[in-house]
Short mmCIF file of C-alpha atoms (C1' of nucleotides) in Angstrom, two decimals:
data_model
loop_
_atom_site.label_atom_id
_atom_site.label_comp_id
_atom_site.label_asym_id
_atom_site.label_seq_id
_atom_site.Cartn_x
_atom_site.Cartn_y
_atom_site.Cartn_z
CA MET F 107 108.48 95.48 93.74
CA LYS F 108 108.67 92.61 96.18
CA LEU F 109 109.72 92.52 99.77
CA SER F 110 112.10 89.71 100.69
CA THR F 111 111.23 87.41 103.57
CA LYS F 112 113.60 89.48 105.68
CA GLY F 113 111.23 92.41 105.74
CA GLU F 114 108.16 90.25 105.97
CA TYR F 115 109.48 88.05 108.80
CA GLY F 116 110.99 91.04 110.55
CA VAL F 117 107.70 92.89 110.74
CA ARG F 118 105.90 89.75 111.92
CA ALA F 119 108.53 89.16 114.60
CA MET F 120 108.42 92.74 115.83
CA PHE F 121 104.64 92.62 115.89
CA ASP F 122 104.86 89.39 117.89
CA ILE F 123 107.09 91.06 120.46
CA ALA F 124 104.91 94.17 120.55
CA MET F 125 101.81 92.07 121.27
CA ARG F 126 103.59 90.81 124.41
CA HIS F 127 105.06 94.17 125.37
CA GLY F 128 105.45 94.44 129.14
CA GLU F 129 105.44 90.67 129.68
CA GLY F 130 109.22 90.47 129.98
CA PRO F 131 111.66 89.06 127.45
CA ILE F 132 110.20 87.05 124.57
CA SER F 133 112.40 84.17 123.46
CA LEU F 134 113.41 83.82 119.84
CA LYS F 135 112.26 80.22 119.92
CA SER F 136 108.71 81.17 120.87
CA ILE F 137 108.55 83.87 118.20
CA ALA F 138 109.86 81.47 115.58
CA GLU F 139 107.29 78.86 116.59
CA ARG F 140 104.31 81.20 116.64
CA GLN F 141 105.29 82.86 113.38
CA ASP F 142 106.45 79.65 111.72
CA ILE F 143 109.88 80.97 110.80
CA SER F 144 113.22 79.14 110.93
CA GLU F 145 114.75 79.95 114.32
CA HIS F 146 118.30 80.38 113.11
CA TYR F 147 117.22 82.51 110.17
CA LEU F 148 115.13 84.75 112.38
CA GLU F 149 118.12 85.05 114.67
CA GLN F 150 120.07 86.73 111.89
CA LEU F 151 117.26 89.13 111.17
CA ILE F 152 116.74 90.10 114.79
CA ALA F 153 120.50 90.60 115.18
CA GLY F 154 120.15 93.39 112.66
CA LEU F 155 117.19 94.86 114.51
CA ARG F 156 119.15 94.75 117.75
CA LYS F 157 122.17 96.46 116.22
CA ALA F 158 119.85 99.12 114.82
CA GLY F 159 118.48 99.72 118.30
CA LEU F 160 114.92 98.56 117.72
CA VAL F 161 115.03 95.68 120.22
CA ARG F 162 117.12 94.90 123.28
CA SER F 163 118.25 91.41 124.18
CA ILE F 164 118.39 89.74 127.57
CA ARG F 165 120.79 86.82 127.60
CA GLY F 166 120.71 83.59 129.56
CA ALA F 167 117.86 81.35 130.63
CA GLN F 168 114.47 83.07 130.57
CA GLY F 169 116.09 85.66 128.36
CA GLY F 170 114.78 86.94 125.08
CA TYR F 171 113.97 90.19 123.34
CA ILE F 172 112.03 93.28 124.31
CA LEU F 173 111.25 96.43 122.36
CA ALA F 174 113.88 99.12 122.82
CA ARG F 175 111.21 101.82 122.48
CA GLU F 176 107.49 102.02 123.09
CA PRO F 177 105.31 100.36 120.42
CA ASP F 178 104.00 103.73 119.26
CA GLU F 179 107.56 104.89 118.66
CA ILE F 180 108.49 102.09 116.27
CA LYS F 181 107.29 102.46 112.70
CA VAL F 182 107.03 99.67 110.16
CA GLY F 183 109.31 101.79 107.99
CA ASP F 184 112.03 101.60 110.66
CA ILE F 185 111.96 97.81 110.53
CA ILE F 186 111.89 97.65 106.74
CA ARG F 187 114.80 100.04 106.37
CA VAL F 188 116.96 97.93 108.68
CA LEU F 189 116.17 94.65 106.97
CA GLU F 190 115.67 95.66 103.35
CA GLY F 191 117.93 98.69 103.12
CA PRO F 192 116.94 102.23 102.23
CA ILE F 193 113.58 102.70 100.60
CA ALA F 194 114.28 103.51 96.96
CA PRO F 195 112.85 101.86 93.85
CA VAL F 196 116.10 102.76 92.08
CA ASP F 197 119.42 103.88 93.53
CA CYS F 198 119.31 107.40 92.11
CA VAL F 199 116.50 108.30 94.52
CA CYS F 200 118.00 106.70 97.62
CA GLU F 201 116.77 108.42 100.79
CA GLU F 202 120.25 108.92 102.24
CA GLU F 203 122.89 109.06 99.55
CA PRO F 204 121.32 109.18 96.10
CA GLU F 205 123.53 107.71 93.42
CA LYS F 206 124.66 110.23 90.85
CA CYS F 207 123.10 109.82 87.41
CA ASN F 208 124.45 111.71 84.44
CA ARG F 209 121.69 111.14 81.94
CA ALA F 210 120.03 114.54 81.81
CA GLU F 211 116.67 113.58 80.38
CA SER F 212 116.36 110.72 82.82
CA CYS F 213 115.17 113.30 85.31
CA VAL F 214 111.69 112.54 84.01
CA THR F 215 111.89 108.91 85.10
CA ARG F 216 113.74 109.98 88.22
CA GLY F 217 110.76 112.09 89.19
CA ILE F 218 108.54 109.03 89.00
CA TRP F 219 110.81 106.97 91.20
CA ALA F 220 111.03 109.77 93.75
CA LYS F 221 107.24 110.00 93.85
CA LEU F 222 107.04 106.24 94.28
CA ARG F 223 109.65 106.26 97.03
CA ASP F 224 107.76 108.95 98.93
CA SER F 225 104.51 107.08 98.56
CA ILE F 226 106.06 103.89 99.96
CA SER F 227 107.78 105.75 102.79
CA ASN F 228 104.57 107.52 103.71
CA VAL F 229 102.64 104.28 104.07
CA LEU F 230 105.34 102.47 106.02
CA ASP F 231 106.08 105.42 108.29
CA SER F 232 102.41 106.03 109.04
CA ILE F 233 102.00 102.67 110.77
CA THR F 234 103.50 101.90 114.19
CA LEU F 235 103.61 98.67 116.12
CA ALA F 236 101.02 100.21 118.44
CA ASP F 237 98.69 100.67 115.46
CA MET F 238 99.17 97.03 114.56
CA CYS F 239 98.39 95.88 118.10
CA GLN F 240 95.23 97.99 118.15
CA GLU F 241 94.20 96.59 114.78
CA ALA F 242 94.75 93.08 116.15
CA ALA F 243 92.57 93.85 119.16
CA GLU F 244 89.82 95.19 116.91
CA LEU F 245 89.99 92.14 114.67
CA LYS F 246 89.72 89.89 117.69
CA HIS F 247 86.76 91.85 119.01
CA LYS F 248 84.95 91.63 115.68
CA GLU F 249 85.61 87.92 115.51
CA ALA F 250 84.22 87.43 119.02
CA ASN F 251 81.02 89.23 118.04
CA MET F 252 80.57 86.90 115.07
CA PHE F 253 79.22 84.25 117.43
CA TYR F 254 76.25 86.41 118.37
CA ILE F 255 75.00 86.98 114.82
CA MET P 269 111.65 97.42 97.73
CA LYS P 270 113.85 97.73 94.68
CA LEU P 271 112.94 97.67 91.05
CA SER P 272 115.20 95.50 88.89
CA THR P 273 116.82 96.99 85.81
CA LYS P 274 114.06 95.35 83.81
CA GLY P 275 111.47 97.78 85.06
CA GLU P 276 113.84 100.71 85.03
CA TYR P 277 115.14 100.07 81.50
CA GLY P 278 111.67 99.19 80.26
CA VAL P 279 110.19 102.50 81.36
CA ARG P 280 113.13 104.41 79.89
CA ALA P 281 112.78 102.55 76.58
CA MET P 282 109.04 103.14 76.38
CA PHE P 283 109.55 106.81 77.21
CA ASP P 284 112.17 106.98 74.46
CA ILE P 285 109.70 105.56 71.95
CA ALA P 286 106.92 107.82 73.20
CA MET P 287 109.11 110.91 72.74
CA ARG P 288 109.37 109.95 69.05
CA HIS P 289 105.74 108.94 68.65
CA GLY P 290 104.54 109.58 65.11
CA GLU P 291 108.02 109.55 63.62
CA GLY P 292 107.76 105.98 62.36
CA PRO P 293 109.45 102.90 63.78
CA ILE P 294 112.23 103.46 66.30
CA SER P 295 115.04 100.91 66.09
CA LEU P 296 116.14 98.98 69.13
CA LYS P 297 119.72 99.95 68.40
CA SER P 298 118.98 103.66 68.60
CA ILE P 299 117.01 103.24 71.84
CA ALA P 300 119.82 101.18 73.35
CA GLU P 301 122.38 103.81 72.34
CA ARG P 302 120.44 106.79 73.62
CA GLN P 303 119.50 105.06 76.88
CA ASP P 304 122.87 103.37 77.30
CA ILE P 305 121.44 99.89 77.70
CA SER P 306 122.82 96.61 76.31
CA GLU P 307 121.06 96.06 73.00
CA HIS P 308 120.56 92.33 73.39
CA TYR P 309 119.33 92.69 76.93
CA LEU P 310 116.85 95.40 75.94
CA GLU P 311 115.70 93.08 73.17
CA GLN P 312 114.53 90.59 75.75
CA LEU P 313 112.69 93.24 77.69
CA ILE P 314 110.93 94.70 74.66
CA ALA P 315 109.95 91.21 73.53
CA GLY P 316 107.88 91.02 76.70
CA LEU P 317 106.35 94.43 76.06
CA ARG P 318 105.46 93.38 72.52
CA LYS P 319 103.85 90.13 73.67
CA ALA P 320 101.89 92.14 76.22
CA GLY P 321 100.61 94.40 73.45
CA LEU P 322 102.25 97.64 74.55
CA VAL P 323 104.43 98.05 71.44
CA ARG P 324 104.22 96.80 67.86
CA SER P 325 107.25 95.80 65.83
CA ILE P 326 108.03 96.49 62.20
CA ARG P 327 110.57 94.05 60.81
CA GLY P 328 113.19 94.51 58.14
CA ALA P 329 115.46 97.42 57.28
CA GLN P 330 114.22 100.76 58.65
CA GLY P 331 112.02 98.75 60.97
CA GLY P 332 111.72 99.17 64.70
CA TYR P 333 109.10 99.64 67.36
CA ILE P 334 106.11 101.90 67.73
CA LEU P 335 103.62 102.28 70.55
CA ALA P 336 100.63 99.99 70.17
CA ARG P 337 98.37 102.59 71.84
CA GLU P 338 98.46 106.35 72.22
CA PRO P 339 100.94 107.66 74.83
CA ASP P 340 98.10 108.77 77.11
CA GLU P 341 96.72 105.25 77.09
CA ILE P 342 99.90 103.60 78.38
CA LYS P 343 100.53 103.84 82.11
CA VAL P 344 103.86 103.30 83.82
CA GLY P 345 102.08 100.63 85.85
CA ASP P 346 101.34 98.70 82.66
CA ILE P 347 105.04 98.56 81.82
CA ILE P 348 106.12 97.64 85.33
CA ARG P 349 103.56 94.84 85.60
CA VAL P 350 104.82 93.27 82.36
CA LEU P 351 108.48 93.45 83.30
CA GLU P 352 108.42 93.01 87.07
CA GLY P 353 105.32 90.90 87.52
CA PRO P 354 102.21 91.79 89.50
CA ILE P 355 102.51 94.64 91.98
CA ALA P 356 102.52 93.04 95.42
CA PRO P 357 105.02 93.52 98.25
CA VAL P 358 104.21 89.98 99.36
CA ASP P 359 102.42 87.19 97.51
CA CYS P 360 99.39 87.08 99.78
CA VAL P 361 98.26 90.47 98.42
CA CYS P 362 98.88 89.75 94.74
CA GLU P 363 96.58 91.84 92.51
CA GLU P 364 95.40 88.87 90.45
CA GLU P 365 95.62 85.64 92.38
CA PRO P 366 96.50 86.27 96.03
CA GLU P 367 98.34 83.39 97.61
CA LYS P 368 96.42 81.72 100.40
CA CYS P 369 97.78 82.30 103.89
CA ASN P 370 96.56 80.33 106.84
CA ARG P 371 98.00 82.32 109.72
CA ALA P 372 94.96 84.04 111.13
CA GLU P 373 96.63 86.84 113.04
CA SER P 374 98.77 87.63 110.02
CA CYS P 375 95.81 89.55 108.66
CA VAL P 376 97.21 92.54 110.53
CA THR P 377 100.43 92.49 108.51
CA ARG P 378 98.46 91.57 105.42
CA GLY P 379 96.51 94.79 105.78
CA ILE P 380 99.75 96.74 105.70
CA TRP P 381 100.96 95.04 102.55
CA ALA P 382 97.62 95.61 100.85
CA LYS P 383 97.79 99.31 101.72
CA LEU P 384 101.33 99.46 100.39
CA ARG P 385 100.37 97.66 97.19
CA ASP P 386 97.52 100.10 96.56
CA SER P 387 99.77 103.04 97.21
CA ILE P 388 102.33 101.77 94.70
CA SER P 389 99.67 100.93 92.11
CA ASN P 390 98.10 104.36 92.48
CA VAL P 391 101.35 106.16 91.78
CA LEU P 392 102.34 103.98 88.84
CA ASP P 393 98.85 104.00 87.31
CA SER P 394 98.49 107.75 87.63
CA ILE P 395 101.37 108.45 85.24
CA THR P 396 101.14 107.86 81.49
CA LEU P 397 103.78 108.11 78.81
CA ALA P 398 102.01 111.29 77.65
CA ASP P 399 102.53 112.77 81.14
CA MET P 400 106.21 111.93 80.92
CA CYS P 401 106.56 113.55 77.50
CA GLN P 402 104.85 116.69 78.75
CA GLU P 403 107.12 116.76 81.78
CA ALA P 404 110.13 116.43 79.49
CA ALA P 405 108.90 119.34 77.37
CA GLU P 406 108.44 121.48 80.48
CA LEU P 407 111.89 120.61 81.75
CA LYS P 408 113.37 121.54 78.39
CA HIS P 409 111.48 124.82 78.39
CA LYS P 410 112.70 125.71 81.87
CA GLU P 411 116.24 124.86 80.91
CA ALA P 412 116.04 127.11 77.82
CA ASN P 413 114.87 130.01 79.98
CA MET P 414 117.86 129.56 82.27
CA PHE P 415 120.03 131.37 79.70
CA TYR P 416 118.08 134.60 80.15
CA ILE P 417 118.56 134.90 83.90
"C1'" DA M 221 122.15 91.19 46.46
"C1'" DA M 222 123.24 93.49 50.53
"C1'" DA M 223 122.27 95.72 54.54
"C1'" DA M 224 119.31 96.72 58.34
"C1'" DA M 225 116.61 95.36 61.33
"C1'" DA M 226 113.52 92.20 64.32
"C1'" DC M 227 113.36 87.57 66.34
"C1'" DC M 228 114.92 83.47 68.93
"C1'" DA M 229 117.34 80.14 71.98
"C1'" DA M 230 120.76 78.99 74.72
"C1'" DC M 231 124.43 79.93 77.83
"C1'" DC M 232 126.79 82.19 81.79
"C1'" DA M 233 129.00 84.54 85.90
"C1'" DA M 234 127.91 87.00 89.86
"C1'" DT M 235 124.82 88.02 93.35
"C1'" DT M 236 121.10 87.34 96.42
"C1'" DT M 237 117.95 84.58 99.00
"C1'" DA M 238 116.68 81.73 102.46
"C1'" DC M 239 118.22 79.12 104.87
"C1'" DT M 240 121.47 75.24 107.75
"C1'" DT M 241 125.41 73.78 110.56
"C1'" DG M 242 127.98 73.95 114.43
"C1'" DG M 243 129.46 75.87 117.69
"C1'" DG M 244 130.52 79.51 121.99
"C1'" DA M 245 129.05 82.84 125.83
"C1'" DT M 246 125.85 84.19 129.42
"C1'" DT M 247 122.60 83.69 132.96
"C1'" DA M 248 118.57 81.93 135.78
"C1'" DA M 249 116.92 78.02 138.28
"C1'" DG M 250 117.43 73.92 140.82
"C1'" DC W 173 127.73 74.65 141.10
"C1'" DT W 174 125.73 72.32 137.57
"C1'" DT W 175 122.46 72.32 133.99
"C1'" DA W 176 119.43 73.96 130.88
"C1'" DA W 177 117.84 77.79 128.42
"C1'" DT W 178 118.92 81.28 125.85
"C1'" DC W 179 121.45 84.74 123.06
"C1'" DC W 180 125.59 85.36 119.98
"C1'" DC W 181 128.61 84.42 116.08
"C1'" DA W 182 130.78 82.60 111.79
"C1'" DA W 183 130.69 79.91 108.03
"C1'" DG W 184 128.69 77.05 104.43
"C1'" DT W 185 125.20 76.19 100.76
"C1'" DA W 186 121.61 75.01 97.25
"C1'" DA W 187 118.50 77.35 94.42
"C1'" DA W 188 116.89 81.30 92.21
"C1'" DT W 189 117.46 85.71 90.17
"C1'" DT W 190 119.92 89.28 87.80
"C1'" DG W 191 121.99 91.20 84.10
"C1'" DG W 192 123.72 90.18 80.78
"C1'" DT W 193 126.40 87.59 76.25
"C1'" DT W 194 126.76 84.52 72.13
"C1'" DG W 195 125.42 83.15 67.94
"C1'" DG W 196 122.53 82.72 65.11
"C1'" DT W 197 117.63 83.01 61.71
"C1'" DT W 198 114.09 85.64 59.34
"C1'" DT W 199 112.08 89.59 57.21
"C1'" DT W 200 112.12 93.72 54.60
"C1'" DT W 201 113.95 97.84 52.42
"C1'" DT W 202 117.22 99.85 49.36
#
DNA sequence: AAAAAACCAACCAATTTACTTGGGATTAAG
DNA sequence: CTTAATCCCAAGTAAATTGGTTGGTTTTTT
């Protein structure tokens, strides 16, 4: 039940862009540096996000990436699905095209995996980039107050 | 967010044993046949479950495996943790020994992974082998009634 | 004694992961 | 109009993981 670095890096990168939303295009290089991710590797991940319509790219000098939708319209689940594939602990409960399984009694285990899939989807779809940015602001605020204690 | 066949097969095998709880040792061969799993591969998986104390083995002819605890005392989460490792979408929110992460702002993403981990754990720890057996009995009952419609 | 079973160790091919290499195309700034 | 910054693309790759297989040994019942 692990995420690969694709999903992990992808969410971090999208969060990085969201935190600078409205400041114009954010270069891949700067994201890679701040997030400590290989630039060329991140490039491949963000290519997927671009093709999926989550970010838009601006080419040329001073170019970079911007969110294709508002931060509150992009869910963590959207990012994960692009980079990790459909959310499904096993293929027979795939969100889109569930794989046929012939074992009749396996429906019992299938029920578990479906429950698990829904639980994962619910968490990931309940959090938007806007939520993350707000959380970051709150964390920063708390930290600032630490000096006064 | 996929399970490997280890977890999937492991749960199916344990369910198979649980369904025959009280009937004496269940041979690996019969489990492998019923569940359509490679016998030698399943052997490796069940070796882990034995070492973890979830099943006990009886050697020799007519030997096999029995549950080491009652079906209602074995959670799906127990099986998954043995075969798939600790439940944690990323290492920095590992249940036992969380990996240190130095990125300060990453705490925002970390919070997401922790929430996801808890959600997964909750589902898997809320289902026991006894629950699965009961579910199977209910399914069978429903199916039997289908003939009268 | 023979058969049935668990136990064990090593090997393996295919796939996936997490990159790297080496470019080319586009555009803003000087 | 050149240059530098930047995105875009294709291919290669070492290491790890997956999902097994092979070939036994040991234990116990019949």
